[in-house]
Amino acid sequence: MTDESAPDAAPSVRAPDQRSHPAFHSRFLEADRDIDVYLPPGYDLEPERRYPVLYLHDGQNLFDPSKAFGNSEWRVDDTADALIAAGEISPLIIVGIGNGGEHRIHEYTPTRDGFRRAGGKASLHGRMLVEEQKPFIDVRYRTLTDRSCTGLGGSSLGGLVSLYLGLAYPEVYGKLAVMSPSVWWDNRFILRRIGVLSGKPPLRVWLSTGTAEGPGVTEAARRVRDVLLAKGWALGEDLHYLEAEGAPHHEYAWSQLVAPMLRYLYPPT
């Protein structure tokens, strides 16, 4: 939020512009959630201009350390401001979708895992995003609504659900940011889901993982990469794959990938 009275604020530096919509209610899911919206520089000064949008899961972790897990935020707003000012990405709107707290594991997983006795509400979560939340944002902000201008992303279970819903709604989302996806869920269900695709949807995919996330994690991410390649994605064209050397499964590690992810998915036009 802009606070011109802050004593340590440099007058020549723009504070990132954020708008909040607390306790967003869905008819599909039990928990209400906050929505936080980052607006690019000049948004209020160019009333006719419309912008692409990136929706990110676990919105609590994106903009504010006091809300973030372990007080470690992704600094998405500051990073986007700097990249836009440098002309390295297109100005865009970024929507932080708060998770459902104790309901997160259910909402972010596509199947019910019998061993864990949890999960399986990702399809309902997808309906909330597509039928309620995206229309809410499109009405209140000047968005470019076409699939080619709309992205979805997240990390861990948020990466898993982003990939799952991107495949389920290719007419809505054209860009995916898939960081450290929880490939392990339900005996690697997501690999089977990609494997049965009848055709390659027109999705531009960022896929990344850290090499210090735990046993088998890097290998699982490589499997996702390989099944995407087998379905027609091409490295350097519509698929970017990155293994971050020494990076753990942690918010700080993901914050370091925000800039290259934005450069790939939202290059300057």
PDB file of C-alpha atoms in Angstrom:
ATOM      1  CA  MET A   1       0.000   0.000   0.000  1.00  0.00           C
ATOM      2  CA  THR A   2       1.192   3.525  -0.677  1.00  0.00           C
ATOM      3  CA  ASP A   3       1.980   5.487   2.478  1.00  0.00           C
ATOM      4  CA  GLU A   4       3.384   8.922   1.683  1.00  0.00           C
ATOM      5  CA  SER A   5       3.706   9.739   5.388  1.00  0.00           C
ATOM      6  CA  ALA A   6       6.166   6.931   6.094  1.00  0.00           C
ATOM      7  CA  PRO A   7       9.295   8.655   7.502  1.00  0.00           C
ATOM      8  CA  ASP A   8      11.726   6.298   5.769  1.00  0.00           C
ATOM      9  CA  ALA A   9      10.023   6.375   2.361  1.00  0.00           C
ATOM     10  CA  ALA A  10      12.141   7.824  -0.419  1.00  0.00           C
ATOM     11  CA  PRO A  11       9.917  10.321  -2.272  1.00  0.00           C
ATOM     12  CA  SER A  12      11.320   9.306  -5.669  1.00  0.00           C
ATOM     13  CA  VAL A  13      10.521   5.618  -5.205  1.00  0.00           C
ATOM     14  CA  ARG A  14       7.045   4.264  -5.869  1.00  0.00           C
ATOM     15  CA  ALA A  15       5.615   1.986  -3.203  1.00  0.00           C
ATOM     16  CA  PRO A  16       3.907  -0.959  -4.897  1.00  0.00           C
ATOM     17  CA  ASP A  17       0.187  -0.383  -5.400  1.00  0.00           C
ATOM     18  CA  GLN A  18      -1.919  -3.103  -3.762  1.00  0.00           C
ATOM     19  CA  ARG A  19      -5.651  -3.503  -3.266  1.00  0.00           C
ATOM     20  CA  SER A  20      -7.209  -6.005  -0.871  1.00  0.00           C
ATOM     21  CA  HIS A  21     -10.511  -7.866  -0.965  1.00  0.00           C
ATOM     22  CA  PRO A  22     -10.880  -9.698   2.353  1.00  0.00           C
ATOM     23  CA  ALA A  23     -13.023 -12.754   3.046  1.00  0.00           C
ATOM     24  CA  PHE A  24     -13.899 -13.614  -0.542  1.00  0.00           C
ATOM     25  CA  HIS A  25     -16.734 -16.150  -0.345  1.00  0.00           C
ATOM     26  CA  SER A  26     -17.257 -19.055  -2.734  1.00  0.00           C
ATOM     27  CA  ARG A  27     -20.305 -21.257  -3.107  1.00  0.00           C
ATOM     28  CA  PHE A  28     -17.986 -24.147  -4.026  1.00  0.00           C
ATOM     29  CA  LEU A  29     -15.606 -24.172  -1.050  1.00  0.00           C
ATOM     30  CA  GLU A  30     -15.939 -24.023   2.720  1.00  0.00           C
ATOM     31  CA  ALA A  31     -13.327 -21.417   3.613  1.00  0.00           C
ATOM     32  CA  ASP A  32     -13.424 -17.738   2.764  1.00  0.00           C
ATOM     33  CA  ARG A  33     -10.110 -16.268   1.640  1.00  0.00           C
ATOM     34  CA  ASP A  34      -8.450 -12.911   1.088  1.00  0.00           C
ATOM     35  CA  ILE A  35      -7.564 -11.669  -2.365  1.00  0.00           C
ATOM     36  CA  ASP A  36      -4.655  -9.235  -2.725  1.00  0.00           C
ATOM     37  CA  VAL A  37      -4.103  -7.452  -6.016  1.00  0.00           C
ATOM     38  CA  TYR A  38      -0.892  -5.843  -7.259  1.00  0.00           C
ATOM     39  CA  LEU A  39      -1.348  -3.082  -9.833  1.00  0.00           C
ATOM     40  CA  PRO A  40       1.477  -1.976 -12.136  1.00  0.00           C
ATOM     41  CA  PRO A  41       2.965   1.515 -12.214  1.00  0.00           C
ATOM     42  CA  GLY A  42       0.749   3.976 -14.036  1.00  0.00           C
ATOM     43  CA  TYR A  43      -2.437   1.971 -13.591  1.00  0.00           C
ATOM     44  CA  ASP A  44      -4.446   4.958 -12.314  1.00  0.00           C
ATOM     45  CA  LEU A  45      -2.858   7.335 -14.824  1.00  0.00           C
ATOM     46  CA  GLU A  46      -3.871   5.390 -17.951  1.00  0.00           C
ATOM     47  CA  PRO A  47      -7.601   4.740 -17.535  1.00  0.00           C
ATOM     48  CA  GLU A  48      -8.013   3.225 -21.006  1.00  0.00           C
ATOM     49  CA  ARG A  49      -5.184   0.705 -20.748  1.00  0.00           C
ATOM     50  CA  ARG A  50      -5.802  -2.972 -19.983  1.00  0.00           C
ATOM     51  CA  TYR A  51      -3.335  -5.453 -18.568  1.00  0.00           C
ATOM     52  CA  PRO A  52      -2.517  -9.172 -18.584  1.00  0.00           C
ATOM     53  CA  VAL A  53      -3.064 -10.995 -15.305  1.00  0.00           C
ATOM     54  CA  LEU A  54      -1.177 -13.590 -13.291  1.00  0.00           C
ATOM     55  CA  TYR A  55      -3.092 -15.440 -10.562  1.00  0.00           C
ATOM     56  CA  LEU A  56      -0.848 -16.942  -7.872  1.00  0.00           C
ATOM     57  CA  HIS A  57      -1.787 -19.457  -5.189  1.00  0.00           C
ATOM     58  CA  ASP A  58      -0.893 -19.101  -1.491  1.00  0.00           C
ATOM     59  CA  GLY A  59      -1.445 -15.371  -1.756  1.00  0.00           C
ATOM     60  CA  GLN A  60      -0.459 -14.851   1.875  1.00  0.00           C
ATOM     61  CA  ASN A  61       3.164 -15.425   0.915  1.00  0.00           C
ATOM     62  CA  LEU A  62       3.480 -12.975  -1.955  1.00  0.00           C
ATOM     63  CA  PHE A  63       3.493  -9.388  -0.730  1.00  0.00           C
ATOM     64  CA  ASP A  64       3.643  -9.048   3.060  1.00  0.00           C
ATOM     65  CA  PRO A  65       6.117 -10.748   5.414  1.00  0.00           C
ATOM     66  CA  SER A  66       3.737 -10.379   8.361  1.00  0.00           C
ATOM     67  CA  LYS A  67       1.288 -12.722   6.585  1.00  0.00           C
ATOM     68  CA  ALA A  68       3.814 -15.027   4.931  1.00  0.00           C
ATOM     69  CA  PHE A  69       4.748 -18.505   6.093  1.00  0.00           C
ATOM     70  CA  GLY A  70       7.813 -18.108   8.304  1.00  0.00           C
ATOM     71  CA  ASN A  71       7.675 -14.338   7.616  1.00  0.00           C
ATOM     72  CA  SER A  72       9.369 -15.056   4.274  1.00  0.00           C
ATOM     73  CA  GLU A  73       7.522 -13.327   1.432  1.00  0.00           C
ATOM     74  CA  TRP A  74       8.136 -13.702  -2.291  1.00  0.00           C
ATOM     75  CA  ARG A  75       8.413  -9.897  -2.805  1.00  0.00           C
ATOM     76  CA  VAL A  76       6.381 -10.280  -5.988  1.00  0.00           C
ATOM     77  CA  ASP A  77       5.250  -6.647  -5.929  1.00  0.00           C
ATOM     78  CA  ASP A  78       8.732  -5.134  -5.545  1.00  0.00           C
ATOM     79  CA  THR A  79      10.170  -7.493  -8.151  1.00  0.00           C
ATOM     80  CA  ALA A  80       7.425  -6.746 -10.670  1.00  0.00           C
ATOM     81  CA  ASP A  81       7.833  -2.991 -10.132  1.00  0.00           C
ATOM     82  CA  ALA A  82      11.576  -3.196 -10.784  1.00  0.00           C
ATOM     83  CA  LEU A  83      11.207  -5.351 -13.899  1.00  0.00           C
ATOM     84  CA  ILE A  84       8.482  -3.129 -15.339  1.00  0.00           C
ATOM     85  CA  ALA A  85      10.554   0.005 -14.689  1.00  0.00           C
ATOM     86  CA  ALA A  86      13.515  -1.622 -16.460  1.00  0.00           C
ATOM     87  CA  GLY A  87      11.360  -2.621 -19.435  1.00  0.00           C
ATOM     88  CA  GLU A  88      12.104  -6.306 -18.873  1.00  0.00           C
ATOM     89  CA  ILE A  89       8.472  -7.453 -18.634  1.00  0.00           C
ATOM     90  CA  SER A  90       5.077  -6.218 -19.740  1.00  0.00           C
ATOM     91  CA  PRO A  91       3.138  -4.327 -17.087  1.00  0.00           C
ATOM     92  CA  LEU A  92       0.700  -6.769 -15.523  1.00  0.00           C
ATOM     93  CA  ILE A  93      -1.783  -7.263 -12.707  1.00  0.00           C
ATOM     94  CA  ILE A  94      -0.882  -9.946 -10.159  1.00  0.00           C
ATOM     95  CA  VAL A  95      -3.620 -11.500  -8.033  1.00  0.00           C
ATOM     96  CA  GLY A  96      -2.697 -13.291  -4.820  1.00  0.00           C
ATOM     97  CA  ILE A  97      -5.271 -15.974  -4.016  1.00  0.00           C
ATOM     98  CA  GLY A  98      -5.233 -16.690  -0.301  1.00  0.00           C
ATOM     99  CA  ASN A  99      -5.337 -20.357   0.571  1.00  0.00           C
ATOM    100  CA  GLY A 100      -8.056 -21.926   2.716  1.00  0.00           C
ATOM    101  CA  GLY A 101      -5.860 -22.592   5.743  1.00  0.00           C
ATOM    102  CA  GLU A 102      -6.641 -26.052   7.074  1.00  0.00           C
ATOM    103  CA  HIS A 103      -8.559 -26.717   3.839  1.00  0.00           C
ATOM    104  CA  ARG A 104      -5.489 -26.058   1.678  1.00  0.00           C
ATOM    105  CA  ILE A 105      -4.460 -29.681   1.219  1.00  0.00           C
ATOM    106  CA  HIS A 106      -7.985 -30.584   0.062  1.00  0.00           C
ATOM    107  CA  GLU A 107      -8.382 -27.623  -2.298  1.00  0.00           C
ATOM    108  CA  TYR A 108      -4.946 -27.925  -3.900  1.00  0.00           C
ATOM    109  CA  THR A 109      -5.067 -31.651  -4.720  1.00  0.00           C
ATOM    110  CA  PRO A 110      -6.871 -33.229  -7.690  1.00  0.00           C
ATOM    111  CA  THR A 111      -7.632 -36.625  -6.145  1.00  0.00           C
ATOM    112  CA  ARG A 112      -8.409 -38.041  -2.745  1.00  0.00           C
ATOM    113  CA  ASP A 113      -5.400 -39.859  -1.357  1.00  0.00           C
ATOM    114  CA  GLY A 114      -6.695 -42.867   0.557  1.00  0.00           C
ATOM    115  CA  PHE A 115      -3.495 -43.254   2.547  1.00  0.00           C
ATOM    116  CA  ARG A 116      -3.598 -39.662   3.787  1.00  0.00           C
ATOM    117  CA  ARG A 117      -7.405 -39.532   3.876  1.00  0.00           C
ATOM    118  CA  ALA A 118      -7.279 -36.067   2.364  1.00  0.00           C
ATOM    119  CA  GLY A 119      -7.568 -34.152  -0.856  1.00  0.00           C
ATOM    120  CA  GLY A 120      -9.641 -34.209  -3.994  1.00  0.00           C
ATOM    121  CA  LYS A 121     -11.247 -30.763  -4.160  1.00  0.00           C
ATOM    122  CA  ALA A 122      -9.047 -29.200  -6.842  1.00  0.00           C
ATOM    123  CA  SER A 123     -11.902 -29.363  -9.351  1.00  0.00           C
ATOM    124  CA  LEU A 124     -14.119 -27.349  -7.007  1.00  0.00           C
ATOM    125  CA  HIS A 125     -11.224 -24.974  -6.411  1.00  0.00           C
ATOM    126  CA  GLY A 126     -10.979 -24.586 -10.170  1.00  0.00           C
ATOM    127  CA  ARG A 127     -14.654 -23.720 -10.429  1.00  0.00           C
ATOM    128  CA  MET A 128     -14.157 -21.074  -7.747  1.00  0.00           C
ATOM    129  CA  LEU A 129     -11.299 -19.556  -9.741  1.00  0.00           C
ATOM    130  CA  VAL A 130     -12.940 -19.683 -13.166  1.00  0.00           C
ATOM    131  CA  GLU A 131     -16.602 -19.054 -12.326  1.00  0.00           C
ATOM    132  CA  GLU A 132     -16.249 -16.650  -9.399  1.00  0.00           C
ATOM    133  CA  GLN A 133     -12.817 -15.182  -8.825  1.00  0.00           C
ATOM    134  CA  LYS A 134     -11.729 -14.377 -12.382  1.00  0.00           C
ATOM    135  CA  PRO A 135     -15.066 -12.679 -13.175  1.00  0.00           C
ATOM    136  CA  PHE A 136     -14.731 -10.740  -9.906  1.00  0.00           C
ATOM    137  CA  ILE A 137     -11.297  -9.465 -10.931  1.00  0.00           C
ATOM    138  CA  ASP A 138     -12.295  -8.801 -14.545  1.00  0.00           C
ATOM    139  CA  VAL A 139     -15.196  -6.585 -13.421  1.00  0.00           C
ATOM    140  CA  ARG A 140     -13.187  -4.576 -10.897  1.00  0.00           C
ATOM    141  CA  TYR A 141      -9.931  -4.139 -12.784  1.00  0.00           C
ATOM    142  CA  ARG A 142      -8.931  -3.354 -16.354  1.00  0.00           C
ATOM    143  CA  THR A 143      -7.797  -6.796 -17.395  1.00  0.00           C
ATOM    144  CA  LEU A 144      -7.039  -8.420 -20.712  1.00  0.00           C
ATOM    145  CA  THR A 145      -9.343 -11.404 -20.382  1.00  0.00           C
ATOM    146  CA  ASP A 146      -8.103 -13.622 -23.217  1.00  0.00           C
ATOM    147  CA  ARG A 147      -6.401 -16.911 -22.315  1.00  0.00           C
ATOM    148  CA  SER A 148      -3.150 -15.731 -23.924  1.00  0.00           C
ATOM    149  CA  CYS A 149      -3.026 -12.924 -21.345  1.00  0.00           C
ATOM    150  CA  THR A 150      -4.010 -14.979 -18.299  1.00  0.00           C
ATOM    151  CA  GLY A 151      -1.622 -16.992 -16.147  1.00  0.00           C
ATOM    152  CA  LEU A 152      -1.891 -19.256 -13.109  1.00  0.00           C
ATOM    153  CA  GLY A 153       0.873 -20.334 -10.774  1.00  0.00           C
ATOM    154  CA  GLY A 154       2.121 -21.464  -7.416  1.00  0.00           C
ATOM    155  CA  SER A 155       4.624 -23.592  -5.557  1.00  0.00           C
ATOM    156  CA  SER A 156       4.505 -27.012  -3.912  1.00  0.00           C
ATOM    157  CA  LEU A 157       0.831 -28.063  -3.743  1.00  0.00           C
ATOM    158  CA  GLY A 158       0.121 -24.684  -5.345  1.00  0.00           C
ATOM    159  CA  GLY A 159       2.324 -25.733  -8.257  1.00  0.00           C
ATOM    160  CA  LEU A 160       0.527 -29.052  -8.499  1.00  0.00           C
ATOM    161  CA  VAL A 161      -2.933 -27.501  -8.609  1.00  0.00           C
ATOM    162  CA  SER A 162      -1.796 -24.837 -11.091  1.00  0.00           C
ATOM    163  CA  LEU A 163      -0.594 -27.502 -13.506  1.00  0.00           C
ATOM    164  CA  TYR A 164      -3.725 -29.595 -13.010  1.00  0.00           C
ATOM    165  CA  LEU A 165      -6.089 -26.668 -13.568  1.00  0.00           C
ATOM    166  CA  GLY A 166      -4.079 -25.322 -16.498  1.00  0.00           C
ATOM    167  CA  LEU A 167      -4.646 -28.652 -18.229  1.00  0.00           C
ATOM    168  CA  ALA A 168      -8.325 -28.606 -17.213  1.00  0.00           C
ATOM    169  CA  TYR A 169      -8.969 -25.034 -18.422  1.00  0.00           C
ATOM    170  CA  PRO A 170      -6.716 -24.328 -21.422  1.00  0.00           C
ATOM    171  CA  GLU A 171      -9.421 -22.022 -22.759  1.00  0.00           C
ATOM    172  CA  VAL A 172      -8.973 -19.817 -19.663  1.00  0.00           C
ATOM    173  CA  TYR A 173      -5.234 -19.999 -18.895  1.00  0.00           C
ATOM    174  CA  GLY A 174      -2.441 -19.691 -21.425  1.00  0.00           C
ATOM    175  CA  LYS A 175       0.516 -19.365 -19.034  1.00  0.00           C
ATOM    176  CA  LEU A 176       1.533 -21.532 -16.070  1.00  0.00           C
ATOM    177  CA  ALA A 177       4.129 -20.917 -13.358  1.00  0.00           C
ATOM    178  CA  VAL A 178       4.788 -24.329 -11.824  1.00  0.00           C
ATOM    179  CA  MET A 179       7.384 -24.145  -9.040  1.00  0.00           C
ATOM    180  CA  SER A 180       8.444 -27.245  -7.094  1.00  0.00           C
ATOM    181  CA  PRO A 181       5.175 -29.060  -7.807  1.00  0.00           C
ATOM    182  CA  SER A 182       4.131 -31.793  -5.376  1.00  0.00           C
ATOM    183  CA  VAL A 183       4.457 -34.532  -7.973  1.00  0.00           C
ATOM    184  CA  TRP A 184       4.368 -37.158  -5.203  1.00  0.00           C
ATOM    185  CA  TRP A 185       0.649 -36.643  -4.518  1.00  0.00           C
ATOM    186  CA  ASP A 186      -1.440 -39.828  -4.925  1.00  0.00           C
ATOM    187  CA  ASN A 187       1.339 -41.942  -6.405  1.00  0.00           C
ATOM    188  CA  ARG A 188       2.297 -39.226  -8.897  1.00  0.00           C
ATOM    189  CA  PHE A 189      -1.209 -38.758 -10.261  1.00  0.00           C
ATOM    190  CA  ILE A 190      -0.198 -35.665 -12.225  1.00  0.00           C
ATOM    191  CA  LEU A 191       2.121 -37.722 -14.433  1.00  0.00           C
ATOM    192  CA  ARG A 192      -0.761 -39.999 -15.316  1.00  0.00           C
ATOM    193  CA  ARG A 193      -2.968 -36.995 -15.990  1.00  0.00           C
ATOM    194  CA  ILE A 194      -0.493 -35.529 -18.462  1.00  0.00           C
ATOM    195  CA  GLY A 195       0.056 -38.930 -20.013  1.00  0.00           C
ATOM    196  CA  VAL A 196      -3.588 -39.343 -21.043  1.00  0.00           C
ATOM    197  CA  LEU A 197      -3.867 -35.966 -22.773  1.00  0.00           C
ATOM    198  CA  SER A 198      -5.391 -36.475 -26.188  1.00  0.00           C
ATOM    199  CA  GLY A 199      -3.560 -33.444 -27.532  1.00  0.00           C
ATOM    200  CA  LYS A 200      -1.235 -30.666 -26.463  1.00  0.00           C
ATOM    201  CA  PRO A 201      -3.124 -27.629 -25.134  1.00  0.00           C
ATOM    202  CA  PRO A 202      -1.678 -24.215 -26.034  1.00  0.00           C
ATOM    203  CA  LEU A 203       0.010 -23.571 -22.675  1.00  0.00           C
ATOM    204  CA  ARG A 204       3.295 -21.771 -22.082  1.00  0.00           C
ATOM    205  CA  VAL A 205       4.821 -23.466 -19.028  1.00  0.00           C
ATOM    206  CA  TRP A 206       7.507 -22.434 -16.550  1.00  0.00           C
ATOM    207  CA  LEU A 207       8.609 -25.502 -14.572  1.00  0.00           C
ATOM    208  CA  SER A 208      11.255 -25.310 -11.855  1.00  0.00           C
ATOM    209  CA  THR A 209      12.566 -27.224  -8.873  1.00  0.00           C
ATOM    210  CA  GLY A 210      15.407 -26.965  -6.382  1.00  0.00           C
ATOM    211  CA  THR A 211      18.159 -29.544  -6.144  1.00  0.00           C
ATOM    212  CA  ALA A 212      18.026 -29.521  -2.308  1.00  0.00           C
ATOM    213  CA  GLU A 213      14.296 -30.073  -1.826  1.00  0.00           C
ATOM    214  CA  GLY A 214      14.543 -33.677  -0.701  1.00  0.00           C
ATOM    215  CA  PRO A 215      15.021 -37.210  -2.013  1.00  0.00           C
ATOM    216  CA  GLY A 216      13.380 -37.848  -5.359  1.00  0.00           C
ATOM    217  CA  VAL A 217      12.066 -34.316  -5.866  1.00  0.00           C
ATOM    218  CA  THR A 218      14.388 -33.358  -8.701  1.00  0.00           C
ATOM    219  CA  GLU A 219      13.842 -36.691 -10.413  1.00  0.00           C
ATOM    220  CA  ALA A 220      10.065 -36.205 -10.171  1.00  0.00           C
ATOM    221  CA  ALA A 221      10.292 -32.736 -11.732  1.00  0.00           C
ATOM    222  CA  ARG A 222      12.336 -34.216 -14.559  1.00  0.00           C
ATOM    223  CA  ARG A 223       9.591 -36.754 -15.110  1.00  0.00           C
ATOM    224  CA  VAL A 224       7.054 -33.934 -15.461  1.00  0.00           C
ATOM    225  CA  ARG A 225       9.369 -32.225 -17.946  1.00  0.00           C
ATOM    226  CA  ASP A 226       9.779 -35.417 -19.930  1.00  0.00           C
ATOM    227  CA  VAL A 227       6.064 -36.231 -20.166  1.00  0.00           C
ATOM    228  CA  LEU A 228       5.375 -32.664 -21.280  1.00  0.00           C
ATOM    229  CA  LEU A 229       8.036 -33.009 -23.956  1.00  0.00           C
ATOM    230  CA  ALA A 230       6.496 -36.303 -25.038  1.00  0.00           C
ATOM    231  CA  LYS A 231       3.146 -34.533 -25.485  1.00  0.00           C
ATOM    232  CA  GLY A 232       4.608 -31.869 -27.744  1.00  0.00           C
ATOM    233  CA  TRP A 233       5.979 -29.081 -25.572  1.00  0.00           C
ATOM    234  CA  ALA A 234       9.394 -27.834 -26.675  1.00  0.00           C
ATOM    235  CA  LEU A 235      12.169 -26.527 -24.443  1.00  0.00           C
ATOM    236  CA  GLY A 236      13.022 -22.946 -25.274  1.00  0.00           C
ATOM    237  CA  GLU A 237       9.682 -22.408 -26.970  1.00  0.00           C
ATOM    238  CA  ASP A 238       6.640 -23.105 -24.804  1.00  0.00           C
ATOM    239  CA  LEU A 239       8.414 -24.921 -21.945  1.00  0.00           C
ATOM    240  CA  HIS A 240      11.129 -23.569 -19.679  1.00  0.00           C
ATOM    241  CA  TYR A 241      12.706 -26.006 -17.233  1.00  0.00           C
ATOM    242  CA  LEU A 242      15.028 -24.928 -14.421  1.00  0.00           C
ATOM    243  CA  GLU A 243      16.802 -26.781 -11.632  1.00  0.00           C
ATOM    244  CA  ALA A 244      17.907 -24.212  -9.044  1.00  0.00           C
ATOM    245  CA  GLU A 245      21.189 -25.508  -7.673  1.00  0.00           C
ATOM    246  CA  GLY A 246      21.136 -25.882  -3.878  1.00  0.00           C
ATOM    247  CA  ALA A 247      17.636 -24.433  -3.542  1.00  0.00           C
ATOM    248  CA  PRO A 248      15.436 -25.929  -0.786  1.00  0.00           C
ATOM    249  CA  HIS A 249      11.651 -26.277  -0.622  1.00  0.00           C
ATOM    250  CA  HIS A 250      11.171 -22.831   0.882  1.00  0.00           C
ATOM    251  CA  GLU A 251       9.500 -19.467   0.277  1.00  0.00           C
ATOM    252  CA  TYR A 252      12.844 -17.664  -0.009  1.00  0.00           C
ATOM    253  CA  ALA A 253      13.988 -20.045  -2.746  1.00  0.00           C
ATOM    254  CA  TRP A 254      10.796 -19.393  -4.701  1.00  0.00           C
ATOM    255  CA  SER A 255      11.167 -15.643  -4.245  1.00  0.00           C
ATOM    256  CA  GLN A 256      14.479 -15.883  -6.113  1.00  0.00           C
ATOM    257  CA  LEU A 257      12.692 -17.332  -9.135  1.00  0.00           C
ATOM    258  CA  VAL A 258       9.977 -14.676  -9.429  1.00  0.00           C
ATOM    259  CA  ALA A 259      12.033 -12.433 -11.726  1.00  0.00           C
ATOM    260  CA  PRO A 260      13.078 -15.081 -14.286  1.00  0.00           C
ATOM    261  CA  MET A 261       9.579 -16.576 -14.215  1.00  0.00           C
ATOM    262  CA  LEU A 262       7.999 -13.199 -14.987  1.00  0.00           C
ATOM    263  CA  ARG A 263      10.538 -12.543 -17.743  1.00  0.00           C
ATOM    264  CA  TYR A 264       9.633 -15.828 -19.384  1.00  0.00           C
ATOM    265  CA  LEU A 265       5.853 -15.663 -19.076  1.00  0.00           C
ATOM    266  CA  TYR A 266       5.335 -11.910 -19.537  1.00  0.00           C
ATOM    267  CA  PRO A 267       8.070 -10.602 -21.848  1.00  0.00           C
ATOM    268  CA  PRO A 268       7.811  -6.990 -22.995  1.00  0.00           C
ATOM    269  CA  THR A 269       5.504  -6.485 -25.950  1.00  0.00           C
TER     270      THR A 269
END
